[in-house]
């Protein structure tokens, strides 16, 4: 969900999900302890914070003054899992939820009203969790999109089957002007919006695997300049390193949420 709709840089330009439908429009973390979350991600990723317009339980993470992600301290209150979740822009939250349910997915939360829009938390038919957002995007959204601080990748059982599911729910590769383009590159599905790569889908996850890094899930990647330094700092601040390579590391924060840091040179 988008946690803030107030201009931070004086701009009055407003982007609606009607004009960028189907594309990832935000990433959000559900947390139990906002202060601990702020401390950890501030140290690991250098983020600063401002309170979101939805209330004291919500924060906007900033990098160099630009919005990066949202934090919602509602995991305990709403009995939700602590996790990073990507949100996709939709013109109608009700229609998107109906499409998900018709195709074997599930609706976990919503649609709920979060002025200036509506949100829902869903799962595809393989159990991967994602969100949808209908309405205005925050005023710095174009900055967020151009800076591409976050990237998402779906690890799932069958990439091509998943592409069909999300395509039907989110109008990918439809005949509607401005829809996201779907490309098949080897064993991956690549999603493009306005020519830019915004998501990838790959096969290999197992349906019933107990390890969340193996069963179907959306993984949120954050672009960083020094992967090794982020991994070291995560361990120093109570997190853990699940896997690490030269240009990518899978980390877990102290609350249990997993995310990936990826070298800015790799996409």
mmCIF file of C-alpha atoms in Angstrom:
data_model
loop_
_atom_site.group_PDB
_atom_site.id
_atom_site.type_symbol
_atom_site.label_atom_id
_atom_site.label_comp_id
_atom_site.label_asym_id
_atom_site.label_seq_id
_atom_site.Cartn_x
_atom_site.Cartn_y
_atom_site.Cartn_z
ATOM 1 C CA UNK A 1 0.000 0.000 0.000
ATOM 2 C CA UNK A 2 1.089 3.593 -0.457
ATOM 3 C CA UNK A 3 1.621 5.155 2.944
ATOM 4 C CA UNK A 4 1.864 8.788 1.920
ATOM 5 C CA UNK A 5 0.219 11.067 -0.604
ATOM 6 C CA UNK A 6 1.538 14.432 0.482
ATOM 7 C CA UNK A 7 4.086 16.126 -1.797
ATOM 8 C CA UNK A 8 7.576 16.100 -0.316
ATOM 9 C CA UNK A 9 9.276 18.175 -2.993
ATOM 10 C CA UNK A 10 6.627 20.725 -3.859
ATOM 11 C CA UNK A 11 5.403 18.911 -6.939
ATOM 12 C CA UNK A 12 1.686 18.818 -7.674
ATOM 13 C CA UNK A 13 1.832 16.108 -10.334
ATOM 14 C CA UNK A 14 -0.312 13.154 -9.320
ATOM 15 C CA UNK A 15 -0.006 9.680 -10.836
ATOM 16 C CA UNK A 16 -2.951 7.297 -10.687
ATOM 17 C CA UNK A 17 -2.953 3.514 -10.885
ATOM 18 C CA UNK A 18 -5.187 3.886 -13.941
ATOM 19 C CA UNK A 19 -2.202 5.110 -15.951
ATOM 20 C CA UNK A 20 0.370 2.543 -14.754
ATOM 21 C CA UNK A 21 -1.932 -0.443 -14.236
ATOM 22 C CA UNK A 22 -0.332 -3.852 -13.854
ATOM 23 C CA UNK A 23 3.080 -2.498 -12.885
ATOM 24 C CA UNK A 24 4.718 -2.812 -9.471
ATOM 25 C CA UNK A 25 4.004 0.488 -7.748
ATOM 26 C CA UNK A 26 5.420 0.074 -4.232
ATOM 27 C CA UNK A 27 7.027 -2.330 -1.760
ATOM 28 C CA UNK A 28 6.017 -2.526 1.883
ATOM 29 C CA UNK A 29 7.179 -4.318 5.019
ATOM 30 C CA UNK A 30 4.857 -5.440 7.783
ATOM 31 C CA UNK A 31 6.680 -5.133 11.099
ATOM 32 C CA UNK A 32 6.108 -5.829 14.781
ATOM 33 C CA UNK A 33 8.469 -3.186 16.128
ATOM 34 C CA UNK A 34 8.754 0.053 14.151
ATOM 35 C CA UNK A 35 11.701 1.447 16.089
ATOM 36 C CA UNK A 36 13.735 -1.742 15.758
ATOM 37 C CA UNK A 37 12.886 -1.862 12.049
ATOM 38 C CA UNK A 38 13.984 1.746 11.565
ATOM 39 C CA UNK A 39 17.242 1.107 13.409
ATOM 40 C CA UNK A 40 18.081 -2.018 11.403
ATOM 41 C CA UNK A 41 17.322 -0.729 7.912
ATOM 42 C CA UNK A 42 18.806 2.651 8.713
ATOM 43 C CA UNK A 43 22.092 0.934 9.548
ATOM 44 C CA UNK A 44 22.068 -1.631 6.726
ATOM 45 C CA UNK A 45 20.680 0.463 3.875
ATOM 46 C CA UNK A 46 21.248 4.001 5.127
ATOM 47 C CA UNK A 47 17.553 4.889 5.063
ATOM 48 C CA UNK A 48 16.025 7.923 6.752
ATOM 49 C CA UNK A 49 12.396 8.070 7.833
ATOM 50 C CA UNK A 50 9.269 10.177 7.839
ATOM 51 C CA UNK A 51 5.848 9.337 9.206
ATOM 52 C CA UNK A 52 3.261 8.278 6.652
ATOM 53 C CA UNK A 53 -0.090 10.000 6.372
ATOM 54 C CA UNK A 54 -1.921 6.834 7.431
ATOM 55 C CA UNK A 55 -0.880 7.297 11.047
ATOM 56 C CA UNK A 56 1.802 6.665 13.620
ATOM 57 C CA UNK A 57 2.142 2.987 12.723
ATOM 58 C CA UNK A 58 3.348 3.824 9.202
ATOM 59 C CA UNK A 59 6.711 5.082 7.956
ATOM 60 C CA UNK A 60 8.186 6.067 4.605
ATOM 61 C CA UNK A 61 11.799 5.036 4.051
ATOM 62 C CA UNK A 62 13.917 7.630 2.230
ATOM 63 C CA UNK A 63 17.245 7.268 0.446
ATOM 64 C CA UNK A 64 18.863 10.549 -0.492
ATOM 65 C CA UNK A 65 15.513 12.231 0.144
ATOM 66 C CA UNK A 66 13.663 9.985 -2.327
ATOM 67 C CA UNK A 67 11.020 7.448 -1.200
ATOM 68 C CA UNK A 68 12.141 3.830 -1.256
ATOM 69 C CA UNK A 69 9.622 1.703 0.643
ATOM 70 C CA UNK A 70 6.906 1.681 3.275
ATOM 71 C CA UNK A 71 6.919 0.167 6.738
ATOM 72 C CA UNK A 72 3.655 -0.763 8.451
ATOM 73 C CA UNK A 73 3.822 -1.643 12.148
ATOM 74 C CA UNK A 74 0.666 -3.750 11.987
ATOM 75 C CA UNK A 75 1.934 -7.342 11.982
ATOM 76 C CA UNK A 76 0.892 -8.053 15.576
ATOM 77 C CA UNK A 77 -2.294 -5.974 15.499
ATOM 78 C CA UNK A 78 -3.598 -7.604 12.321
ATOM 79 C CA UNK A 79 -1.982 -11.005 12.965
ATOM 80 C CA UNK A 80 -0.053 -10.735 9.704
ATOM 81 C CA UNK A 81 3.243 -12.340 8.787
ATOM 82 C CA UNK A 82 6.368 -10.189 8.996
ATOM 83 C CA UNK A 83 7.355 -9.923 5.346
ATOM 84 C CA UNK A 84 8.267 -7.698 2.435
ATOM 85 C CA UNK A 85 5.443 -7.476 -0.109
ATOM 86 C CA UNK A 86 5.279 -5.928 -3.587
ATOM 87 C CA UNK A 87 2.159 -3.996 -4.582
ATOM 88 C CA UNK A 88 0.803 -3.769 -8.123
ATOM 89 C CA UNK A 89 -1.220 -0.896 -9.544
ATOM 90 C CA UNK A 90 -4.808 -1.737 -10.510
ATOM 91 C CA UNK A 91 -7.694 0.428 -11.755
ATOM 92 C CA UNK A 92 -10.165 -1.496 -9.564
ATOM 93 C CA UNK A 93 -9.274 -3.377 -6.384
ATOM 94 C CA UNK A 94 -12.628 -5.169 -6.378
ATOM 95 C CA UNK A 95 -12.136 -6.449 -9.928
ATOM 96 C CA UNK A 96 -8.580 -7.586 -9.189
ATOM 97 C CA UNK A 97 -9.652 -9.503 -6.061
ATOM 98 C CA UNK A 98 -12.451 -11.198 -7.988
ATOM 99 C CA UNK A 99 -10.053 -12.200 -10.761
ATOM 100 C CA UNK A 100 -7.610 -13.668 -8.238
ATOM 101 C CA UNK A 101 -10.331 -15.752 -6.568
ATOM 102 C CA UNK A 102 -11.765 -16.907 -9.909
ATOM 103 C CA UNK A 103 -8.300 -18.214 -10.875
ATOM 104 C CA UNK A 104 -7.607 -20.170 -7.700
ATOM 105 C CA UNK A 105 -5.831 -17.501 -5.667
ATOM 106 C CA UNK A 106 -6.891 -16.208 -2.265
ATOM 107 C CA UNK A 107 -7.717 -12.867 -0.651
ATOM 108 C CA UNK A 108 -6.070 -12.524 2.759
ATOM 109 C CA UNK A 109 -6.940 -8.912 3.583
ATOM 110 C CA UNK A 110 -9.243 -6.404 1.904
ATOM 111 C CA UNK A 111 -9.931 -4.571 -0.186
ATOM 112 C CA UNK A 112 -9.625 -1.921 2.530
ATOM 113 C CA UNK A 113 -9.814 1.847 2.177
ATOM 114 C CA UNK A 114 -6.587 3.743 2.813
ATOM 115 C CA UNK A 115 -7.269 7.257 1.503
ATOM 116 C CA UNK A 116 -6.431 8.214 -1.198
ATOM 117 C CA UNK A 117 -6.959 4.635 -2.385
ATOM 118 C CA UNK A 118 -7.781 1.027 -1.614
ATOM 119 C CA UNK A 119 -5.527 -1.955 -1.008
ATOM 120 C CA UNK A 120 -5.739 -5.720 -0.688
ATOM 121 C CA UNK A 121 -3.289 -8.436 0.279
ATOM 122 C CA UNK A 122 -3.582 -11.536 -1.900
ATOM 123 C CA UNK A 123 -1.901 -14.823 -2.745
ATOM 124 C CA UNK A 124 -1.572 -16.471 -6.138
ATOM 125 C CA UNK A 125 -2.594 -20.090 -6.667
ATOM 126 C CA UNK A 126 0.872 -21.321 -5.619
ATOM 127 C CA UNK A 127 0.764 -19.331 -2.368
ATOM 128 C CA UNK A 128 3.044 -16.387 -3.235
ATOM 129 C CA UNK A 129 1.812 -13.252 -1.460
ATOM 130 C CA UNK A 130 1.395 -9.901 -3.199
ATOM 131 C CA UNK A 131 -0.636 -6.740 -2.826
ATOM 132 C CA UNK A 132 -2.693 -4.490 -5.059
ATOM 133 C CA UNK A 133 -3.297 -0.747 -4.849
ATOM 134 C CA UNK A 134 -6.074 1.277 -6.463
ATOM 135 C CA UNK A 135 -5.925 5.066 -6.467
ATOM 136 C CA UNK A 136 -3.405 7.868 -6.366
ATOM 137 C CA UNK A 137 0.269 7.096 -5.971
ATOM 138 C CA UNK A 138 2.446 9.152 -3.655
ATOM 139 C CA UNK A 139 3.701 12.414 -5.112
ATOM 140 C CA UNK A 140 7.305 11.235 -5.496
ATOM 141 C CA UNK A 141 6.312 8.032 -7.269
ATOM 142 C CA UNK A 142 7.877 9.004 -10.596
ATOM 143 C CA UNK A 143 11.153 9.667 -8.748
ATOM 144 C CA UNK A 144 10.870 6.231 -7.131
ATOM 145 C CA UNK A 145 10.224 4.603 -10.490
ATOM 146 C CA UNK A 146 13.118 6.330 -12.262
ATOM 147 C CA UNK A 147 15.566 5.646 -9.432
ATOM 148 C CA UNK A 148 14.484 1.972 -9.335
ATOM 149 C CA UNK A 149 15.622 1.461 -5.727
ATOM 150 C CA UNK A 150 13.622 -1.762 -5.501
ATOM 151 C CA UNK A 151 13.214 -4.690 -7.884
ATOM 152 C CA UNK A 152 11.016 -7.757 -7.504
ATOM 153 C CA UNK A 153 11.429 -11.356 -8.613
ATOM 154 C CA UNK A 154 8.903 -14.176 -8.278
ATOM 155 C CA UNK A 155 10.360 -17.586 -7.455
ATOM 156 C CA UNK A 156 7.615 -20.043 -8.314
ATOM 157 C CA UNK A 157 6.807 -23.573 -9.428
ATOM 158 C CA UNK A 158 6.109 -22.735 -13.077
ATOM 159 C CA UNK A 159 7.090 -19.309 -14.408
ATOM 160 C CA UNK A 160 4.913 -19.568 -17.495
ATOM 161 C CA UNK A 161 1.821 -20.638 -15.560
ATOM 162 C CA UNK A 162 2.415 -17.787 -13.106
ATOM 163 C CA UNK A 163 2.736 -15.301 -15.967
ATOM 164 C CA UNK A 164 -0.678 -16.396 -17.241
ATOM 165 C CA UNK A 165 -2.211 -15.982 -13.761
ATOM 166 C CA UNK A 166 -0.794 -12.502 -13.171
ATOM 167 C CA UNK A 167 -1.432 -11.502 -16.763
ATOM 168 C CA UNK A 168 -5.128 -12.275 -16.419
ATOM 169 C CA UNK A 169 -5.374 -10.556 -13.028
ATOM 170 C CA UNK A 170 -3.335 -7.452 -13.880
ATOM 171 C CA UNK A 171 -4.005 -7.113 -17.626
ATOM 172 C CA UNK A 172 -0.433 -7.794 -18.668
ATOM 173 C CA UNK A 173 0.101 -8.135 -22.432
ATOM 174 C CA UNK A 174 -3.487 -7.070 -23.079
ATOM 175 C CA UNK A 175 -4.786 -4.832 -25.821
ATOM 176 C CA UNK A 176 -5.142 -1.911 -23.406
ATOM 177 C CA UNK A 177 -2.874 1.075 -24.114
ATOM 178 C CA UNK A 178 -0.040 1.326 -21.583
ATOM 179 C CA UNK A 179 -0.235 -2.283 -20.376
ATOM 180 C CA UNK A 180 2.880 -4.085 -19.195
ATOM 181 C CA UNK A 181 4.760 -6.143 -21.747
ATOM 182 C CA UNK A 182 5.653 -9.784 -21.107
ATOM 183 C CA UNK A 183 8.800 -11.248 -22.649
ATOM 184 C CA UNK A 184 10.097 -14.817 -22.441
ATOM 185 C CA UNK A 185 13.872 -14.919 -22.080
ATOM 186 C CA UNK A 186 15.193 -18.441 -21.667
ATOM 187 C CA UNK A 187 13.498 -19.976 -18.640
ATOM 188 C CA UNK A 188 12.464 -16.596 -17.223
ATOM 189 C CA UNK A 189 9.498 -14.320 -17.782
ATOM 190 C CA UNK A 190 10.466 -10.648 -17.887
ATOM 191 C CA UNK A 191 7.917 -7.893 -17.228
ATOM 192 C CA UNK A 192 8.452 -4.450 -18.757
ATOM 193 C CA UNK A 193 6.567 -1.224 -18.119
ATOM 194 C CA UNK A 194 7.189 1.665 -20.517
ATOM 195 C CA UNK A 195 10.241 -0.216 -21.752
ATOM 196 C CA UNK A 196 11.846 -0.708 -18.316
ATOM 197 C CA UNK A 197 12.279 -4.112 -16.676
ATOM 198 C CA UNK A 198 10.150 -4.011 -13.515
ATOM 199 C CA UNK A 199 9.905 -7.691 -12.496
ATOM 200 C CA UNK A 200 11.120 -11.174 -13.335
ATOM 201 C CA UNK A 201 9.474 -14.563 -12.827
ATOM 202 C CA UNK A 202 11.539 -17.743 -12.599
ATOM 203 C CA UNK A 203 10.732 -21.406 -12.019
ATOM 204 C CA UNK A 204 12.284 -23.618 -9.391
ATOM 205 C CA UNK A 205 10.405 -23.005 -6.145
ATOM 206 C CA UNK A 206 8.746 -26.027 -4.529
ATOM 207 C CA UNK A 207 5.072 -26.124 -3.615
ATOM 208 C CA UNK A 208 5.344 -27.573 -0.107
ATOM 209 C CA UNK A 209 8.907 -26.684 0.872
ATOM 210 C CA UNK A 210 9.114 -25.500 4.518
ATOM 211 C CA UNK A 211 11.919 -23.085 3.698
ATOM 212 C CA UNK A 212 10.419 -19.732 2.534
ATOM 213 C CA UNK A 213 13.423 -19.209 0.252
ATOM 214 C CA UNK A 214 12.388 -22.346 -1.672
ATOM 215 C CA UNK A 215 8.594 -22.316 -1.724
ATOM 216 C CA UNK A 216 6.854 -19.837 -4.073
ATOM 217 C CA UNK A 217 7.336 -16.211 -3.021
ATOM 218 C CA UNK A 218 7.999 -12.712 -4.285
ATOM 219 C CA UNK A 219 11.502 -11.573 -3.345
ATOM 220 C CA UNK A 220 12.201 -7.851 -2.964
ATOM 221 C CA UNK A 221 15.662 -6.696 -4.060
ATOM 222 C CA UNK A 222 17.249 -3.386 -3.045
ATOM 223 C CA UNK A 223 20.031 -1.894 -5.146
ATOM 224 C CA UNK A 224 23.179 -1.127 -3.118
ATOM 225 C CA UNK A 225 26.732 -0.097 -3.882
ATOM 226 C CA UNK A 226 28.405 -2.599 -1.518
ATOM 227 C CA UNK A 227 26.725 -5.971 -1.011
ATOM 228 C CA UNK A 228 29.404 -7.308 1.365
ATOM 229 C CA UNK A 229 29.174 -4.250 3.619
ATOM 230 C CA UNK A 230 25.382 -4.598 3.841
ATOM 231 C CA UNK A 231 25.718 -8.264 4.804
ATOM 232 C CA UNK A 232 28.253 -7.486 7.540
ATOM 233 C CA UNK A 233 26.142 -4.657 8.922
ATOM 234 C CA UNK A 234 23.019 -6.831 8.935
ATOM 235 C CA UNK A 235 24.765 -9.399 11.153
ATOM 236 C CA UNK A 236 26.104 -6.674 13.465
ATOM 237 C CA UNK A 237 22.569 -5.359 13.980
ATOM 238 C CA UNK A 238 20.826 -8.625 14.773
ATOM 239 C CA UNK A 239 20.025 -9.856 11.285
ATOM 240 C CA UNK A 240 21.424 -12.841 9.431
ATOM 241 C CA UNK A 241 22.896 -13.709 6.043
ATOM 242 C CA UNK A 242 21.122 -16.636 4.355
ATOM 243 C CA UNK A 243 23.154 -16.707 1.146
ATOM 244 C CA UNK A 244 25.857 -14.437 -0.231
ATOM 245 C CA UNK A 245 27.569 -14.044 -3.585
ATOM 246 C CA UNK A 246 29.804 -11.428 -5.141
ATOM 247 C CA UNK A 247 26.953 -9.208 -6.271
ATOM 248 C CA UNK A 248 23.925 -10.383 -4.294
ATOM 249 C CA UNK A 249 23.044 -11.461 -0.740
ATOM 250 C CA UNK A 250 19.830 -12.793 0.776
ATOM 251 C CA UNK A 251 19.382 -11.290 4.241
ATOM 252 C CA UNK A 252 16.944 -11.624 7.125
ATOM 253 C CA UNK A 253 16.125 -8.778 9.464
ATOM 254 C CA UNK A 254 15.803 -9.327 13.257
ATOM 255 C CA UNK A 255 12.022 -9.652 12.899
ATOM 256 C CA UNK A 256 12.333 -12.464 10.347
ATOM 257 C CA UNK A 257 11.578 -10.636 7.093
ATOM 258 C CA UNK A 258 13.749 -11.647 4.148
ATOM 259 C CA UNK A 259 15.061 -9.320 1.464
ATOM 260 C CA UNK A 260 17.870 -9.250 -1.074
ATOM 261 C CA UNK A 261 20.571 -6.653 -1.608
ATOM 262 C CA UNK A 262 21.820 -6.560 -5.168
ATOM 263 C CA UNK A 263 24.728 -4.682 -6.727
ATOM 264 C CA UNK A 264 23.604 -1.622 -8.660
ATOM 265 C CA UNK A 265 25.449 -3.004 -11.687
ATOM 266 C CA UNK A 266 23.204 -6.092 -11.779
ATOM 267 C CA UNK A 267 19.509 -6.059 -12.641
#
